């Protein structure tokens, strides 16, 4: 776009909403420096800007606060950035209907604080600066998904602005709703490639009457996985397995260890949580401690109704893209982050073979396995990290699974990324005919 | 060329693709397949009973070449007209595709063909201590293909969710004959949630030929409570208070005053005249947790002036308590030879207001109106018995049903919670969606049904379907 046209467009955008003519604080997203960052203050401003972008063939990047841009498939081009962080009107909570209606730019932490006043919560994880829109656009599930389902299961309805300058509303305010097609489902996990959510109706839950949580570890990871197999039968709310060193750092379980001990990849720790009526949760806790004892695990922590905040802060630090404290401590500053998915019954197989693979490649690493789901998150750093990646992909495929690079160098995120299916491309073409939304990102 | 000649020509050509005994054309067959469980009817040109995905694809390709619409069908238990054959079209019951292909307990999924009934799957899972939570009332005959097409709910969906929360993937045949695989038994399949938009699409985007369902461990124990109130307001208030207080009932059904009166009379249940509303509440889970939940529920009911509380201690007692709930629809329906109903849904806190509006609608239109509610999720089944032979009764019933749509939407709800739009609610869809929103939905349909062959007359008003041009947004 030449300078004259650019100024005209800038004027037009400035008439619509607040604009910063140059990227503030040197904002760079996946190596891209946008020409400007736009902060719409309402759904109609979003729609107008999108129409202007489509009419002028301008490629736009859509973000909340941008915490997800450095993950999975990289952004390839973005002339403007549209941030929904200013679409952040106070959420409306309807406690009788277990419903919250929110704009996408509201921080998850703010919603949770508001919900807590009513004894309610959203079963989602997020760092302090993560917006609800960004979390939903990222898709998938959260730590408590075994009990509460996926992010898409929490969304009852939403409004979305598309590039024709219109706002479309899908779904509603009720869990049961079969009027028309549920097109809102397309937006969850779409990575901002179809349009901009402008309002979302979310199902919330009462804080459960009781919870219990156990952490137990062993130097022999096989023993931990033996316990995991039995714990699955108890229908936990959360069941995760960490490599032992990572767990020790995340949950501050040990005093300072030596440099050598930091890089020891052996051993694992399981974290299991139950929620529900107090008698049930107490019984589940009892059975868990019995299982752990039977499997010769060391009980590291037991919480029976006590505050779990520190546990979740620790756990969520593993996924933090902004708070680097965990990565620094673990020696993973320039790590490659990978998401592996295998059939649930092959999670242990993956975990134990992964442990060996990491050891063989002499890598520093951190691992979380979602023990009942077949999902694993791995960080590695070291000179043979790229060879390791090839080996891990082969392993994942052998186990009938798949692998994506979640964080790390752009070239690797592209190489180990995903492509849109044929009908995915057609849906993309329908919603974004000019192909201007989050170019390069792929759900 | 008359209909019979067309039918015969098509039959001869199709019997080259499908075994002749599965190409039905006789009058008696046409007569059976022109109905579903609504008063709508339309004669199909032929009925094809495929047994494999390949046969489905072959029939669809043939239909596409000859521009013949296709209406997929399960057991025909639909209450919205979805399986009614499109004019000049082929009816394609999937009931011969009735195999459970795989049950994988370790990975907690099953793969089924669309003609498997919900009950068939439940029975196969139950011996292993597993179940598939969506269990609509028609579960003993309704097929899983139909359940997916309608995003079926059922009494347990309050706690366990609807069909879309339990389907991981689909195999479908599109109108160009392509076999499309969506989702997988693995978690977090990349890509847009195309499985999600297919669920509840009422056979308008593809013919489902396989379903990957998520299965889970059955609850170990269940307790059932019956609660009778002197006002529907108290009963409805109890409903949302229970849920708001963090109690987690698995079933929460309500009968309002008129229906309760009829069921009490017909089945001689002995409830007092002051009984104006009935709740059936179930809690389930591990046995040690049930007393805690029961105590909480009893407290809420007592705070809302409950008159009678019964807790079932045996399976026989549970059956007795459920008698009222199961008998509601036939008891009210016996008053007149015909019946209209719908399945609007409102936010549960609006239930008391909705019940008041139903009373007003009944009085204004001079119709008998009773109701059964899946109260926990705000799903209402108002029922209007009428006699079509009496001048004005049918019209009054239709007007009342229309006003019920309007009332539900005005309270923040929608026109259908579980039965689907089909034919019955096409006129109500514009109450919920703008023209542009419906157009976008039709454009999405055309992505998958490029030939506009699959149930083309369902869901969307004719003016929306006609307006939509191929391609992209405006």
GROMACS .gro file of N, CA and C in nm, chain A residues 95-98 118 120 140-141 145 147 150 152-153 162-164 166-170 173-174 176-183 185-186 190 193-194 203 206 209 229 232-235 277 279-280 283-284 287 339 341-345 373 375 400-401 404 418 420-424 426-431 433 443, chain B residues 106-107 150-151 153-154 157-158 162 165 168 174 176 178 180 185-188 190-194 197 201-202 204-205 214 217 240 243-244 246 248 286 288-289 292-293 345-349 374 377 379 412 414-421 429 433 436-437 440-441 443-445 447-448 459-460 471-474:
model
  450
   95UNK      N    1  -2.639  -1.572   3.800
   95UNK     CA    2  -2.609  -1.688   3.883
   95UNK      C    3  -2.721  -1.792   3.881
   96UNK      N    4  -2.847  -1.748   3.867
   96UNK     CA    5  -2.955  -1.847   3.866
   96UNK      C    6  -2.946  -1.938   3.746
   97UNK      N    7  -2.896  -1.883   3.634
   97UNK     CA    8  -2.888  -1.963   3.512
   97UNK      C    9  -2.748  -2.018   3.489
   98UNK      N   10  -2.658  -1.995   3.582
   98UNK     CA   11  -2.519  -2.040   3.567
   98UNK      C   12  -2.463  -1.995   3.433
  118UNK      N   13  -2.011  -1.513   4.365
  118UNK     CA   14  -2.138  -1.586   4.365
  118UNK      C   15  -2.117  -1.735   4.391
  120UNK      N   16  -1.922  -1.924   4.212
  120UNK     CA   17  -1.919  -1.987   4.080
  120UNK      C   18  -1.778  -1.979   4.022
  140UNK      N   19  -0.935  -2.651   2.231
  140UNK     CA   20  -0.892  -2.763   2.313
  140UNK      C   21  -0.964  -2.767   2.447
  141UNK      N   22  -0.890  -2.809   2.550
  141UNK     CA   23  -0.950  -2.819   2.681
  141UNK      C   24  -0.857  -2.763   2.786
  145UNK      N   25  -1.073  -3.072   3.237
  145UNK     CA   26  -1.162  -3.116   3.129
  145UNK      C   27  -1.221  -3.254   3.149
  147UNK      N   28  -1.374  -3.360   3.394
  147UNK     CA   29  -1.505  -3.345   3.458
  147UNK      C   30  -1.594  -3.248   3.383
  150UNK      N   31  -1.476  -2.987   2.724
  150UNK     CA   32  -1.386  -2.903   2.646
  150UNK      C   33  -1.432  -2.757   2.649
  152UNK      N   34  -1.528  -2.582   2.402
  152UNK     CA   35  -1.647  -2.565   2.319
  152UNK      C   36  -1.774  -2.605   2.395
  153UNK      N   37  -1.759  -2.695   2.492
  153UNK     CA   38  -1.876  -2.737   2.570
  153UNK      C   39  -1.922  -2.629   2.666
  162UNK      N   40  -1.780  -1.045   1.107
  162UNK     CA   41  -1.715  -1.101   0.989
  162UNK      C   42  -1.673  -0.989   0.894
  163UNK      N   43  -1.603  -1.029   0.788
  163UNK     CA   44  -1.542  -0.927   0.703
  163UNK      C   45  -1.641  -0.855   0.613
  164UNK      N   46  -1.768  -0.894   0.619
  164UNK     CA   47  -1.867  -0.817   0.543
  164UNK      C   48  -1.920  -0.700   0.625
  166UNK      N   49  -2.069  -0.724   0.915
  166UNK     CA   50  -2.190  -0.758   0.989
  166UNK      C   51  -2.153  -0.839   1.114
  167UNK      N   52  -2.247  -0.835   1.210
  167UNK     CA   53  -2.233  -0.918   1.331
  167UNK      C   54  -2.335  -1.031   1.321
  168UNK      N   55  -2.290  -1.152   1.343
  168UNK     CA   56  -2.377  -1.269   1.337
  168UNK      C   57  -2.385  -1.331   1.477
  169UNK      N   58  -2.506  -1.378   1.509
  169UNK     CA   59  -2.527  -1.436   1.642
  169UNK      C   60  -2.565  -1.583   1.627
  170UNK      N   61  -2.498  -1.669   1.701
  170UNK     CA   62  -2.530  -1.812   1.694
  170UNK      C   63  -2.545  -1.868   1.834
  173UNK      N   64  -2.856  -1.879   2.511
  173UNK     CA   65  -2.820  -1.874   2.653
  173UNK      C   66  -2.849  -2.004   2.725
  174UNK      N   67  -2.888  -2.107   2.648
  174UNK     CA   68  -2.929  -2.231   2.713
  174UNK      C   69  -2.842  -2.346   2.667
  176UNK      N   70  -2.943  -2.654   2.615
  176UNK     CA   71  -3.013  -2.726   2.509
  176UNK      C   72  -3.062  -2.624   2.406
  177UNK      N   73  -3.019  -2.645   2.284
  177UNK     CA   74  -3.054  -2.549   2.180
  177UNK      C   75  -3.027  -2.616   2.046
  178UNK      N   76  -3.131  -2.649   1.973
  178UNK     CA   77  -3.111  -2.713   1.844
  178UNK      C   78  -3.179  -2.635   1.732
  179UNK      N   79  -3.194  -2.507   1.751
  179UNK     CA   80  -3.253  -2.423   1.645
  179UNK      C   81  -3.142  -2.382   1.550
  180UNK      N   82  -3.146  -2.433   1.427
  180UNK     CA   83  -3.046  -2.396   1.329
  180UNK      C   84  -2.912  -2.463   1.355
  181UNK      N   85  -2.814  -2.426   1.277
  181UNK     CA   86  -2.681  -2.485   1.291
  181UNK      C   87  -2.603  -2.415   1.401
  182UNK      N   88  -2.523  -2.491   1.472
  182UNK     CA   89  -2.444  -2.434   1.580
  182UNK      C   90  -2.311  -2.382   1.524
  183UNK      N   91  -2.316  -2.276   1.444
  183UNK     CA   92  -2.195  -2.228   1.377
  183UNK      C   93  -2.094  -2.167   1.474
  185UNK      N   94  -1.966  -2.310   1.706
  185UNK     CA   95  -1.864  -2.414   1.731
  185UNK      C   96  -1.741  -2.393   1.642
  186UNK      N   97  -1.760  -2.336   1.525
  186UNK     CA   98  -1.647  -2.317   1.434
  186UNK      C   99  -1.546  -2.217   1.491
  190UNK      N  100  -1.059  -2.174   1.650
  190UNK     CA  101  -1.032  -2.129   1.513
  190UNK      C  102  -0.905  -2.044   1.503
  193UNK      N  103  -0.903  -1.719   1.281
  193UNK     CA  104  -0.893  -1.723   1.134
  193UNK      C  105  -1.026  -1.704   1.063
  194UNK      N  106  -1.136  -1.695   1.139
  194UNK     CA  107  -1.267  -1.684   1.073
  194UNK      C  108  -1.335  -1.550   1.097
  203UNK      N  109  -2.126  -2.111   2.991
  203UNK     CA  110  -2.182  -2.187   3.102
  203UNK      C  111  -2.080  -2.186   3.215
  206UNK      N  112  -2.106  -2.410   3.971
  206UNK     CA  113  -2.087  -2.379   4.113
  206UNK      C  114  -1.954  -2.438   4.158
  209UNK      N  115  -1.886  -2.866   4.623
  209UNK     CA  116  -1.896  -2.867   4.768
  209UNK      C  117  -1.765  -2.910   4.835
  229UNK      N  118  -0.316  -4.592   3.614
  229UNK     CA  119  -0.414  -4.685   3.552
  229UNK      C  120  -0.528  -4.713   3.650
  232UNK      N  121  -0.760  -4.391   3.723
  232UNK     CA  122  -0.858  -4.355   3.619
  232UNK      C  123  -0.997  -4.407   3.655
  233UNK      N  124  -1.000  -4.525   3.718
  233UNK     CA  125  -1.130  -4.587   3.753
  233UNK      C  126  -1.208  -4.503   3.853
  234UNK      N  127  -1.137  -4.419   3.930
  234UNK     CA  128  -1.205  -4.340   4.034
  234UNK      C  129  -1.271  -4.215   3.977
  235UNK      N  130  -1.259  -4.192   3.847
  235UNK     CA  131  -1.321  -4.078   3.777
  235UNK      C  132  -1.278  -3.944   3.835
  277UNK      N  133  -1.952  -3.418   4.615
  277UNK     CA  134  -1.999  -3.418   4.753
  277UNK      C  135  -1.888  -3.462   4.848
  279UNK      N  136  -1.861  -3.657   5.115
  279UNK     CA  137  -1.836  -3.799   5.145
  279UNK      C  138  -1.769  -3.872   5.028
  280UNK      N  139  -1.808  -3.835   4.905
  280UNK     CA  140  -1.750  -3.901   4.787
  280UNK      C  141  -1.603  -3.865   4.774
  283UNK      N  142  -1.385  -4.033   5.027
  283UNK     CA  143  -1.367  -4.174   4.994
  283UNK      C  144  -1.267  -4.190   4.880
  284UNK      N  145  -1.278  -4.103   4.782
  284UNK     CA  146  -1.184  -4.108   4.669
  284UNK      C  147  -1.041  -4.079   4.715
  287UNK      N  148  -0.910  -4.391   4.885
  287UNK     CA  149  -0.875  -4.495   4.787
  287UNK      C  150  -0.748  -4.456   4.711
  339UNK      N  151   0.338  -3.060   2.151
  339UNK     CA  152   0.215  -3.127   2.200
  339UNK      C  153   0.202  -3.258   2.124
  341UNK      N  154  -0.029  -3.614   2.090
  341UNK     CA  155  -0.156  -3.680   2.124
  341UNK      C  156  -0.150  -3.824   2.074
  342UNK      N  157  -0.176  -3.917   2.163
  342UNK     CA  158  -0.181  -4.059   2.126
  342UNK      C  159  -0.309  -4.118   2.184
  343UNK      N  160  -0.346  -4.238   2.140
  343UNK     CA  161  -0.461  -4.303   2.206
  343UNK      C  162  -0.437  -4.312   2.356
  344UNK      N  163  -0.546  -4.301   2.431
  344UNK     CA  164  -0.534  -4.292   2.577
  344UNK      C  165  -0.456  -4.411   2.634
  345UNK      N  166  -0.480  -4.530   2.578
  345UNK     CA  167  -0.416  -4.649   2.636
  345UNK      C  168  -0.269  -4.658   2.598
  373UNK      N  169  -0.600  -3.887   2.907
  373UNK     CA  170  -0.644  -3.827   2.780
  373UNK      C  171  -0.554  -3.859   2.662
  375UNK      N  172  -0.279  -3.697   2.605
  375UNK     CA  173  -0.219  -3.570   2.561
  375UNK      C  174  -0.095  -3.544   2.645
  400UNK      N  175   0.021  -4.444   1.677
  400UNK     CA  176  -0.105  -4.400   1.612
  400UNK      C  177  -0.149  -4.264   1.661
  401UNK      N  178  -0.049  -4.178   1.689
  401UNK     CA  179  -0.080  -4.044   1.737
  401UNK      C  180  -0.029  -3.937   1.642
  404UNK      N  181   0.258  -3.185   1.724
  404UNK     CA  182   0.268  -3.048   1.672
  404UNK      C  183   0.370  -2.975   1.756
  418UNK      N  184   0.005  -2.800   1.119
  418UNK     CA  185  -0.105  -2.872   1.055
  418UNK      C  186  -0.153  -2.793   0.934
  420UNK      N  187  -0.501  -2.712   0.684
  420UNK     CA  188  -0.647  -2.719   0.680
  420UNK      C  189  -0.691  -2.829   0.585
  421UNK      N  190  -0.797  -2.902   0.626
  421UNK     CA  191  -0.854  -3.003   0.537
  421UNK      C  192  -0.926  -2.932   0.421
  422UNK      N  193  -0.970  -3.011   0.325
  422UNK     CA  194  -1.039  -2.955   0.206
  422UNK      C  195  -1.161  -2.875   0.251
  423UNK      N  196  -1.244  -2.932   0.337
  423UNK     CA  197  -1.366  -2.862   0.376
  423UNK      C  198  -1.337  -2.753   0.479
  424UNK      N  199  -1.227  -2.769   0.553
  424UNK     CA  200  -1.182  -2.660   0.638
  424UNK      C  201  -1.148  -2.538   0.555
  426UNK      N  202  -1.274  -2.466   0.269
  426UNK     CA  203  -1.399  -2.409   0.214
  426UNK      C  204  -1.471  -2.325   0.319
  427UNK      N  205  -1.470  -2.373   0.442
  427UNK     CA  206  -1.532  -2.294   0.549
  427UNK      C  207  -1.455  -2.164   0.568
  428UNK      N  208  -1.324  -2.174   0.564
  428UNK     CA  209  -1.239  -2.054   0.576
  428UNK      C  210  -1.273  -1.956   0.464
  429UNK      N  211  -1.286  -2.007   0.342
  429UNK     CA  212  -1.313  -1.922   0.227
  429UNK      C  213  -1.450  -1.856   0.239
  430UNK      N  214  -1.545  -1.925   0.301
  430UNK     CA  215  -1.680  -1.869   0.318
  430UNK      C  216  -1.677  -1.756   0.420
  431UNK      N  217  -1.613  -1.778   0.533
  431UNK     CA  218  -1.613  -1.679   0.640
  431UNK      C  219  -1.512  -1.567   0.614
  433UNK      N  220  -1.352  -1.456   0.290
  433UNK     CA  221  -1.330  -1.470   0.146
  433UNK      C  222  -1.205  -1.401   0.095
  443UNK      N  223  -0.620  -2.382   1.262
  443UNK     CA  224  -0.682  -2.441   1.382
  443UNK      C  225  -0.641  -2.586   1.405
  549UNK      N  226  -1.089  -4.911   2.713
  549UNK     CA  227  -0.965  -4.849   2.760
  549UNK      C  228  -0.955  -4.705   2.710
  550UNK      N  229  -0.994  -4.684   2.584
  550UNK     CA  230  -0.988  -4.551   2.525
  550UNK      C  231  -1.122  -4.479   2.529
  593UNK      N  232  -3.025  -3.481   1.535
  593UNK     CA  233  -3.109  -3.387   1.610
  593UNK      C  234  -3.039  -3.332   1.734
  594UNK      N  235  -2.916  -3.372   1.760
  594UNK     CA  236  -2.848  -3.334   1.885
  594UNK      C  237  -2.938  -3.363   2.004
  596UNK      N  238  -3.124  -3.482   2.343
  596UNK     CA  239  -3.093  -3.457   2.484
  596UNK      C  240  -3.129  -3.577   2.568
  597UNK      N  241  -3.242  -3.569   2.636
  597UNK     CA  242  -3.282  -3.678   2.725
  597UNK      C  243  -3.278  -3.632   2.869
  600UNK      N  244  -2.942  -3.520   3.045
  600UNK     CA  245  -2.852  -3.421   2.985
  600UNK      C  246  -2.825  -3.304   3.079
  601UNK      N  247  -2.906  -3.290   3.181
  601UNK     CA  248  -2.880  -3.183   3.279
  601UNK      C  249  -2.740  -3.198   3.337
  605UNK      N  250  -2.556  -3.295   2.626
  605UNK     CA  251  -2.635  -3.343   2.513
  605UNK      C  252  -2.543  -3.422   2.418
  608UNK      N  253  -2.191  -3.317   2.314
  608UNK     CA  254  -2.082  -3.327   2.412
  608UNK      C  255  -2.020  -3.466   2.416
  611UNK      N  256  -1.724  -3.776   1.908
  611UNK     CA  257  -1.585  -3.739   1.880
  611UNK      C  258  -1.558  -3.732   1.729
  617UNK      N  259  -2.150  -3.709   0.147
  617UNK     CA  260  -2.201  -3.579   0.103
  617UNK      C  261  -2.279  -3.594  -0.027
  619UNK      N  262  -2.220  -3.498  -0.312
  619UNK     CA  263  -2.141  -3.528  -0.431
  619UNK      C  264  -2.088  -3.671  -0.427
  621UNK      N  265  -1.903  -3.800  -0.198
  621UNK     CA  266  -1.774  -3.812  -0.127
  621UNK      C  267  -1.799  -3.862   0.016
  623UNK      N  268  -1.680  -3.844   0.377
  623UNK     CA  269  -1.602  -3.748   0.457
  623UNK      C  270  -1.583  -3.803   0.598
  628UNK      N  271  -1.102  -4.080   1.731
  628UNK     CA  272  -1.110  -4.119   1.872
  628UNK      C  273  -1.003  -4.053   1.959
  629UNK      N  274  -0.909  -3.982   1.894
  629UNK     CA  275  -0.807  -3.910   1.971
  629UNK      C  276  -0.862  -3.776   2.015
  630UNK      N  277  -0.808  -3.729   2.127
  630UNK     CA  278  -0.850  -3.598   2.176
  630UNK      C  279  -0.788  -3.486   2.092
  631UNK      N  280  -0.854  -3.369   2.093
  631UNK     CA  281  -0.797  -3.247   2.035
  631UNK      C  282  -0.757  -3.263   1.888
  633UNK      N  283  -0.698  -3.160   1.534
  633UNK     CA  284  -0.683  -3.025   1.476
  633UNK      C  285  -0.793  -2.997   1.374
  634UNK      N  286  -0.810  -2.871   1.341
  634UNK     CA  287  -0.907  -2.832   1.239
  634UNK      C  288  -1.028  -2.765   1.302
  635UNK      N  289  -1.110  -2.705   1.216
  635UNK     CA  290  -1.235  -2.647   1.265
  635UNK      C  291  -1.325  -2.760   1.316
  636UNK      N  292  -1.414  -2.725   1.406
  636UNK     CA  293  -1.502  -2.826   1.465
  636UNK      C  294  -1.617  -2.857   1.367
  637UNK      N  295  -1.583  -2.925   1.260
  637UNK     CA  296  -1.685  -2.961   1.161
  637UNK      C  297  -1.779  -3.067   1.217
  640UNK      N  298  -2.060  -2.888   1.396
  640UNK     CA  299  -2.169  -2.825   1.320
  640UNK      C  300  -2.257  -2.929   1.252
  644UNK      N  301  -2.766  -3.105   1.258
  644UNK     CA  302  -2.792  -3.047   1.126
  644UNK      C  303  -2.906  -3.117   1.053
  645UNK      N  304  -2.969  -3.212   1.121
  645UNK     CA  305  -3.097  -3.269   1.075
  645UNK      C  306  -3.093  -3.327   0.935
  647UNK      N  307  -2.929  -3.245   0.676
  647UNK     CA  308  -2.926  -3.149   0.566
  647UNK      C  309  -2.787  -3.125   0.510
  648UNK      N  310  -2.684  -3.182   0.572
  648UNK     CA  311  -2.549  -3.157   0.523
  648UNK      C  312  -2.478  -3.285   0.477
  657UNK      N  313  -1.820  -4.094   2.253
  657UNK     CA  314  -1.742  -4.099   2.377
  657UNK      C  315  -1.828  -4.173   2.480
  660UNK      N  316  -1.796  -4.426   3.233
  660UNK     CA  317  -1.838  -4.521   3.336
  660UNK      C  318  -1.977  -4.485   3.385
  683UNK      N  319  -3.428  -2.410   4.008
  683UNK     CA  320  -3.305  -2.335   3.988
  683UNK      C  321  -3.229  -2.312   4.119
  686UNK      N  322  -2.985  -2.613   4.163
  686UNK     CA  323  -2.868  -2.609   4.077
  686UNK      C  324  -2.777  -2.495   4.118
  687UNK      N  325  -2.837  -2.385   4.151
  687UNK     CA  326  -2.760  -2.267   4.192
  687UNK      C  327  -2.678  -2.298   4.319
  689UNK      N  328  -2.529  -2.559   4.390
  689UNK     CA  329  -2.419  -2.652   4.369
  689UNK      C  330  -2.458  -2.798   4.377
  691UNK      N  331  -2.616  -3.134   4.221
  691UNK     CA  332  -2.589  -3.180   4.086
  691UNK      C  333  -2.683  -3.294   4.046
  729UNK      N  334  -2.130  -4.206   4.316
  729UNK     CA  335  -2.085  -4.306   4.413
  729UNK      C  336  -2.183  -4.309   4.529
  731UNK      N  337  -2.169  -4.329   4.848
  731UNK     CA  338  -2.148  -4.253   4.972
  731UNK      C  339  -2.185  -4.106   4.956
  732UNK      N  340  -2.191  -4.058   4.832
  732UNK     CA  341  -2.223  -3.917   4.810
  732UNK      C  342  -2.371  -3.888   4.800
  735UNK      N  343  -2.571  -3.696   5.088
  735UNK     CA  344  -2.537  -3.554   5.092
  735UNK      C  345  -2.622  -3.476   4.992
  736UNK      N  346  -2.631  -3.528   4.869
  736UNK     CA  347  -2.709  -3.458   4.765
  736UNK      C  348  -2.858  -3.463   4.798
  788UNK      N  349  -3.729  -2.380   2.481
  788UNK     CA  350  -3.640  -2.383   2.597
  788UNK      C  351  -3.618  -2.239   2.643
  789UNK      N  352  -3.614  -2.221   2.774
  789UNK     CA  353  -3.588  -2.089   2.832
  789UNK      C  354  -3.477  -2.105   2.936
  790UNK      N  355  -3.406  -1.998   2.968
  790UNK     CA  356  -3.315  -2.006   3.082
  790UNK      C  357  -3.393  -2.053   3.205
  791UNK      N  358  -3.333  -2.141   3.284
  791UNK     CA  359  -3.413  -2.205   3.390
  791UNK      C  360  -3.471  -2.106   3.490
  792UNK      N  361  -3.404  -1.991   3.509
  792UNK     CA  362  -3.461  -1.893   3.602
  792UNK      C  363  -3.590  -1.831   3.548
  817UNK      N  364  -3.831  -3.058   3.115
  817UNK     CA  365  -3.697  -3.099   3.160
  817UNK      C  366  -3.645  -2.977   3.234
  820UNK      N  367  -3.289  -2.794   3.266
  820UNK     CA  368  -3.229  -2.718   3.156
  820UNK      C  369  -3.330  -2.628   3.087
  822UNK      N  370  -3.608  -2.678   2.946
  822UNK     CA  371  -3.671  -2.729   2.823
  822UNK      C  372  -3.817  -2.764   2.853
  855UNK      N  373  -3.556  -1.494   2.647
  855UNK     CA  374  -3.414  -1.525   2.627
  855UNK      C  375  -3.388  -1.668   2.587
  857UNK      N  376  -3.525  -2.017   2.319
  857UNK     CA  377  -3.529  -2.045   2.176
  857UNK      C  378  -3.639  -2.145   2.146
  858UNK      N  379  -3.660  -2.172   2.018
  858UNK     CA  380  -3.779  -2.245   1.977
  858UNK      C  381  -3.767  -2.396   1.986
  859UNK      N  382  -3.644  -2.447   2.000
  859UNK     CA  383  -3.631  -2.591   2.009
  859UNK      C  384  -3.511  -2.630   2.093
  860UNK      N  385  -3.535  -2.715   2.192
  860UNK     CA  386  -3.427  -2.760   2.279
  860UNK      C  387  -3.375  -2.897   2.240
  861UNK      N  388  -3.459  -2.978   2.172
  861UNK     CA  389  -3.412  -3.114   2.142
  861UNK      C  390  -3.481  -3.180   2.023
  862UNK      N  391  -3.596  -3.131   1.979
  862UNK     CA  392  -3.665  -3.200   1.870
  862UNK      C  393  -3.618  -3.155   1.732
  863UNK      N  394  -3.558  -3.040   1.725
  863UNK     CA  395  -3.513  -2.990   1.596
  863UNK      C  396  -3.619  -2.905   1.528
  864UNK      N  397  -3.577  -2.841   1.421
  864UNK     CA  398  -3.666  -2.751   1.346
  864UNK      C  399  -3.748  -2.832   1.247
  872UNK      N  400  -3.822  -2.009   1.295
  872UNK     CA  401  -3.676  -1.980   1.293
  872UNK      C  402  -3.647  -1.831   1.282
  876UNK      N  403  -3.332  -1.605   1.443
  876UNK     CA  404  -3.219  -1.562   1.359
  876UNK      C  405  -3.263  -1.458   1.257
  879UNK      N  406  -2.986  -1.265   0.745
  879UNK     CA  407  -2.843  -1.281   0.713
  879UNK      C  408  -2.784  -1.402   0.785
  880UNK      N  409  -2.825  -1.423   0.909
  880UNK     CA  410  -2.772  -1.538   0.984
  880UNK      C  411  -2.820  -1.669   0.922
  883UNK      N  412  -2.631  -1.734   0.601
  883UNK     CA  413  -2.496  -1.786   0.625
  883UNK      C  414  -2.504  -1.936   0.655
  884UNK      N  415  -2.604  -1.976   0.732
  884UNK     CA  416  -2.621  -2.119   0.761
  884UNK      C  417  -2.645  -2.196   0.631
  886UNK      N  418  -2.548  -2.115   0.337
  886UNK     CA  419  -2.421  -2.119   0.262
  886UNK      C  420  -2.329  -2.226   0.319
  887UNK      N  421  -2.330  -2.242   0.450
  887UNK     CA  422  -2.250  -2.350   0.510
  887UNK      C  423  -2.306  -2.484   0.464
  888UNK      N  424  -2.437  -2.496   0.462
  888UNK     CA  425  -2.498  -2.621   0.411
  888UNK      C  426  -2.447  -2.651   0.270
  890UNK      N  427  -2.175  -2.574   0.132
  890UNK     CA  428  -2.034  -2.619   0.128
  890UNK      C  429  -2.032  -2.772   0.124
  891UNK      N  430  -2.117  -2.833   0.204
  891UNK     CA  431  -2.118  -2.980   0.215
  891UNK      C  432  -2.221  -3.044   0.124
  902UNK      N  433  -3.568  -2.707   0.782
  902UNK     CA  434  -3.505  -2.607   0.870
  902UNK      C  435  -3.529  -2.462   0.825
  903UNK      N  436  -3.491  -2.430   0.701
  903UNK     CA  437  -3.488  -2.287   0.662
  903UNK      C  438  -3.611  -2.248   0.582
  914UNK      N  439  -2.136  -1.950  -0.309
  914UNK     CA  440  -2.014  -1.872  -0.290
  914UNK      C  441  -2.002  -1.813  -0.153
  915UNK      N  442  -1.955  -1.689  -0.145
  915UNK     CA  443  -1.908  -1.637  -0.018
  915UNK      C  444  -2.008  -1.538   0.042
  916UNK      N  445  -1.963  -1.468   0.144
  916UNK     CA  446  -2.046  -1.366   0.205
  916UNK      C  447  -2.078  -1.258   0.102
  917UNK      N  448  -2.170  -1.170   0.138
  917UNK     CA  449  -2.213  -1.065   0.045
  917UNK      C  450  -2.091  -0.991  -0.011
   0.00000   0.00000   0.00000
